[in-house]
PDB file of C-alpha atoms (C1' of nucleotides) in Angstrom:
ATOM      1  CA  MET A  17     242.950 -38.717 -11.117  1.00  0.00           C
ATOM      2  CA  PRO A  18     240.276 -36.355 -12.424  1.00  0.00           C
ATOM      3  CA  GLU A  19     239.079 -36.638 -15.948  1.00  0.00           C
ATOM      4  CA  SER A  20     240.563 -34.237 -18.433  1.00  0.00           C
ATOM      5  CA  PHE A  21     239.029 -30.803 -18.666  1.00  0.00           C
ATOM      6  CA  HIS A  22     237.899 -31.631 -22.134  1.00  0.00           C
ATOM      7  CA  ARG A  23     235.927 -34.671 -20.973  1.00  0.00           C
ATOM      8  CA  ARG A  24     234.363 -32.657 -18.192  1.00  0.00           C
ATOM      9  CA  VAL A  25     233.155 -30.062 -20.662  1.00  0.00           C
ATOM     10  CA  ILE A  26     231.609 -32.674 -22.903  1.00  0.00           C
ATOM     11  CA  SER A  27     229.829 -34.241 -19.959  1.00  0.00           C
ATOM     12  CA  ILE A  28     228.546 -30.916 -18.659  1.00  0.00           C
ATOM     13  CA  ILE A  29     227.230 -29.673 -21.976  1.00  0.00           C
ATOM     14  CA  LYS A  30     225.317 -32.896 -22.405  1.00  0.00           C
ATOM     15  CA  LYS A  31     223.558 -32.089 -19.147  1.00  0.00           C
ATOM     16  CA  ILE A  32     222.177 -28.748 -20.251  1.00  0.00           C
ATOM     17  CA  PRO A  33     218.385 -29.159 -20.126  1.00  0.00           C
ATOM     18  CA  ARG A  34     216.188 -28.404 -23.082  1.00  0.00           C
ATOM     19  CA  GLY A  35     214.885 -24.854 -23.130  1.00  0.00           C
ATOM     20  CA  LYS A  36     217.860 -23.584 -21.161  1.00  0.00           C
ATOM     21  CA  VAL A  37     221.227 -22.125 -22.076  1.00  0.00           C
ATOM     22  CA  ALA A  38     224.670 -22.031 -20.503  1.00  0.00           C
ATOM     23  CA  THR A  39     227.575 -19.661 -20.981  1.00  0.00           C
ATOM     24  CA  TYR A  40     231.106 -20.661 -21.949  1.00  0.00           C
ATOM     25  CA  GLY A  41     232.386 -19.266 -18.698  1.00  0.00           C
ATOM     26  CA  ARG A  42     229.798 -21.144 -16.666  1.00  0.00           C
ATOM     27  CA  ILE A  43     230.730 -24.425 -18.276  1.00  0.00           C
ATOM     28  CA  ALA A  44     234.394 -23.700 -17.719  1.00  0.00           C
ATOM     29  CA  VAL A  45     233.731 -23.106 -14.026  1.00  0.00           C
ATOM     30  CA  LEU A  46     231.705 -26.275 -13.674  1.00  0.00           C
ATOM     31  CA  ALA A  47     234.522 -28.133 -15.373  1.00  0.00           C
ATOM     32  CA  GLY A  48     236.969 -26.742 -12.846  1.00  0.00           C
ATOM     33  CA  ASN A  49     238.722 -23.974 -14.799  1.00  0.00           C
ATOM     34  CA  PRO A  50     237.081 -20.532 -14.561  1.00  0.00           C
ATOM     35  CA  ARG A  51     239.624 -19.184 -17.054  1.00  0.00           C
ATOM     36  CA  ALA A  52     239.077 -21.890 -19.618  1.00  0.00           C
ATOM     37  CA  ALA A  53     236.078 -20.476 -21.437  1.00  0.00           C
ATOM     38  CA  ARG A  54     238.066 -20.660 -24.648  1.00  0.00           C
ATOM     39  CA  GLN A  55     238.889 -24.272 -24.092  1.00  0.00           C
ATOM     40  CA  VAL A  56     235.170 -24.920 -23.920  1.00  0.00           C
ATOM     41  CA  VAL A  57     235.023 -23.669 -27.464  1.00  0.00           C
ATOM     42  CA  ARG A  58     237.729 -26.122 -28.447  1.00  0.00           C
ATOM     43  CA  ALA A  59     235.751 -28.936 -26.886  1.00  0.00           C
ATOM     44  CA  LEU A  60     232.759 -27.918 -28.958  1.00  0.00           C
ATOM     45  CA  HIS A  61     234.735 -27.898 -32.173  1.00  0.00           C
ATOM     46  CA  SER A  62     236.218 -31.202 -31.206  1.00  0.00           C
ATOM     47  CA  SER A  63     233.074 -33.050 -30.192  1.00  0.00           C
ATOM     48  CA  SER A  64     229.964 -31.032 -30.993  1.00  0.00           C
ATOM     49  CA  GLU A  65     229.069 -33.408 -33.798  1.00  0.00           C
ATOM     50  CA  LYS A  66     230.580 -36.713 -32.775  1.00  0.00           C
ATOM     51  CA  GLU A  67     229.236 -36.475 -29.239  1.00  0.00           C
ATOM     52  CA  LYS A  68     225.862 -35.149 -30.382  1.00  0.00           C
ATOM     53  CA  LEU A  69     226.213 -32.208 -28.007  1.00  0.00           C
ATOM     54  CA  PRO A  70     223.484 -29.554 -27.598  1.00  0.00           C
ATOM     55  CA  TRP A  71     226.069 -26.974 -28.702  1.00  0.00           C
ATOM     56  CA  HIS A  72     223.300 -24.524 -29.557  1.00  0.00           C
ATOM     57  CA  ARG A  73     222.541 -24.164 -25.839  1.00  0.00           C
ATOM     58  CA  VAL A  74     225.881 -22.489 -25.300  1.00  0.00           C
ATOM     59  CA  VAL A  75     225.986 -18.704 -25.537  1.00  0.00           C
ATOM     60  CA  ASN A  76     228.364 -16.015 -24.336  1.00  0.00           C
ATOM     61  CA  ALA A  77     228.303 -14.139 -21.038  1.00  0.00           C
ATOM     62  CA  ARG A  78     226.016 -11.470 -22.487  1.00  0.00           C
ATOM     63  CA  GLY A  79     223.382 -14.005 -23.453  1.00  0.00           C
ATOM     64  CA  ARG A  80     224.153 -13.566 -27.113  1.00  0.00           C
ATOM     65  CA  ILE A  81     225.167 -15.959 -29.827  1.00  0.00           C
ATOM     66  CA  SER A  82     228.843 -15.735 -30.600  1.00  0.00           C
ATOM     67  CA  LEU A  83     228.552 -17.307 -34.016  1.00  0.00           C
ATOM     68  CA  LYS A  84     228.560 -15.045 -37.047  1.00  0.00           C
ATOM     69  CA  PRO A  85     225.538 -14.716 -39.322  1.00  0.00           C
ATOM     70  CA  GLY A  86     225.894 -17.284 -42.075  1.00  0.00           C
ATOM     71  CA  SER A  87     228.250 -19.338 -39.967  1.00  0.00           C
ATOM     72  CA  GLY A  88     225.766 -20.997 -37.673  1.00  0.00           C
ATOM     73  CA  TYR A  89     224.246 -17.956 -36.016  1.00  0.00           C
ATOM     74  CA  GLU A  90     220.818 -18.357 -37.533  1.00  0.00           C
ATOM     75  CA  LEU A  91     220.890 -22.092 -36.974  1.00  0.00           C
ATOM     76  CA  GLN A  92     221.657 -21.760 -33.286  1.00  0.00           C
ATOM     77  CA  LYS A  93     218.973 -19.148 -32.822  1.00  0.00           C
ATOM     78  CA  ALA A  94     216.430 -21.296 -34.650  1.00  0.00           C
ATOM     79  CA  LEU A  95     217.277 -24.365 -32.575  1.00  0.00           C
ATOM     80  CA  LEU A  96     216.902 -22.424 -29.344  1.00  0.00           C
ATOM     81  CA  GLU A  97     213.614 -20.886 -30.371  1.00  0.00           C
ATOM     82  CA  LYS A  98     212.308 -24.362 -31.117  1.00  0.00           C
ATOM     83  CA  GLU A  99     213.103 -25.279 -27.538  1.00  0.00           C
ATOM     84  CA  GLY A 100     211.226 -22.323 -26.162  1.00  0.00           C
ATOM     85  CA  VAL A 101     214.099 -19.915 -25.618  1.00  0.00           C
ATOM     86  CA  ASP A 102     213.035 -16.368 -26.401  1.00  0.00           C
ATOM     87  CA  PHE A 103     215.237 -13.713 -27.926  1.00  0.00           C
ATOM     88  CA  ASP A 104     215.353 -10.025 -27.208  1.00  0.00           C
ATOM     89  CA  GLU A 105     214.737  -7.423 -29.900  1.00  0.00           C
ATOM     90  CA  THR A 106     218.516  -7.306 -30.114  1.00  0.00           C
ATOM     91  CA  ASP A 107     218.791 -11.087 -30.430  1.00  0.00           C
ATOM     92  CA  ARG A 108     219.714 -11.541 -26.822  1.00  0.00           C
ATOM     93  CA  VAL A 109     218.530 -14.165 -24.356  1.00  0.00           C
ATOM     94  CA  ASP A 110     217.396 -13.186 -20.882  1.00  0.00           C
ATOM     95  CA  LEU A 111     219.912 -15.140 -18.817  1.00  0.00           C
ATOM     96  CA  GLU A 112     217.886 -14.532 -15.649  1.00  0.00           C
ATOM     97  CA  LEU A 113     215.182 -16.637 -17.241  1.00  0.00           C
ATOM     98  CA  PHE A 114     216.961 -19.129 -19.454  1.00  0.00           C
ATOM     99  CA  LEU A 115     220.383 -19.588 -17.904  1.00  0.00           C
ATOM    100  CA  TRP A 116     220.799 -23.200 -16.861  1.00  0.00           C
ATOM    101  CA  ASP A 117     220.762 -23.218 -13.105  1.00  0.00           C
ATOM    102  CA  SER A 118     222.994 -26.236 -12.553  1.00  0.00           C
ATOM    103  CA  GLY A 119     222.307 -27.980  -9.282  1.00  0.00           C
ATOM    104  CA  ARG A 120     218.676 -26.955  -9.113  1.00  0.00           C
ATOM    105  CA  SER A 121     216.034 -29.651  -9.393  1.00  0.00           C
ATOM    106  CA  ASP A 122     213.133 -29.442 -11.801  1.00  0.00           C
ATOM    107  CA  ARG A 123     210.836 -29.610  -8.832  1.00  0.00           C
ATOM    108  CA  GLY A 124     210.321 -26.614  -6.639  1.00  0.00           C
TER     109      GLY A 124
ATOM    110  C1'  DA B   2     259.976 -23.260 -29.208  1.00  0.00           C
ATOM    111  C1'  DA B   3     257.730 -18.961 -31.458  1.00  0.00           C
ATOM    112  C1'  DC B   4     253.695 -17.092 -33.564  1.00  0.00           C
ATOM    113  C1'  DC B   5     248.891 -16.863 -34.740  1.00  0.00           C
ATOM    114  C1'  DT B   6     244.119 -17.939 -34.009  1.00  0.00           C
ATOM    115  C1'  DG B   7     239.688 -18.847 -31.546  1.00  0.00           C
ATOM    116  C1'  DA B   8     231.598 -20.097 -30.927  1.00  0.00           C
ATOM    117  C1'  DC B   9     235.533 -16.118 -24.327  1.00  0.00           C
ATOM    118  C1'  DT B  10     235.592 -12.832 -20.254  1.00  0.00           C
ATOM    119  C1'  DT B  11     236.659  -8.785 -17.671  1.00  0.00           C
ATOM    120  C1'  DC B  12     237.971  -3.832 -17.191  1.00  0.00           C
ATOM    121  C1'  DG B  13     238.086   1.133 -18.452  1.00  0.00           C
ATOM    122  C1'  DG B  14     236.164   4.934 -21.384  1.00  0.00           C
TER     123       DG B  14
ATOM    124  C1'  DT C  28     225.196  -0.760 -24.392  1.00  0.00           C
ATOM    125  C1'  DC C  29     229.064  -0.498 -27.588  1.00  0.00           C
ATOM    126  C1'  DC C  30     234.181  -0.330 -28.429  1.00  0.00           C
ATOM    127  C1'  DG C  31     239.040  -1.262 -27.657  1.00  0.00           C
ATOM    128  C1'  DA C  32     242.638  -3.443 -24.962  1.00  0.00           C
ATOM    129  C1'  DA C  33     244.423  -6.999 -21.819  1.00  0.00           C
ATOM    130  C1'  DG C  34     244.255 -11.593 -19.820  1.00  0.00           C
ATOM    131  C1'  DC C  35     243.581 -16.368 -20.404  1.00  0.00           C
ATOM    132  C1'  DC C  36     244.656 -21.448 -22.254  1.00  0.00           C
ATOM    133  C1'  DA C  37     245.454 -24.874 -25.814  1.00  0.00           C
ATOM    134  C1'  DG C  38     246.047 -26.509 -30.678  1.00  0.00           C
ATOM    135  C1'  DG C  39     247.840 -25.919 -35.443  1.00  0.00           C
ATOM    136  C1'  DT C  40     251.511 -24.264 -38.388  1.00  0.00           C
TER     137       DT C  40
END
DNA sequence: AACCTGACTTCGG
DNA sequence: TCCGAAGCCAGGT
């Protein structure tokens, strides 16, 4: 039997390389449920701290941080910038540049 | 079980 | 691009 969706999400997020980001929807797809973007959020709340997940590398489909200012927004942005992820003048990330291309090797 | 909520996504204007 | 509405699934009350 396959692992639970939740476990899949945890495993996938832990694989996001430094300096890259992934979207909730992307993670949901990789975990096997394209409609479960919201469940990805639950997984984060459930294990972001205990599993030491790179939660800050997860942004929404528009390449923006979904957290609210004062509620983790600035923290996430700061963590990403420290990894080399650049933000737009409107605090957006260029997904064509920083979206985690799962399946692609670092060589090439 | 019903209702509400959530770090979402897609569609139409 | 921004806004509002609908769709989606699961957990807490």
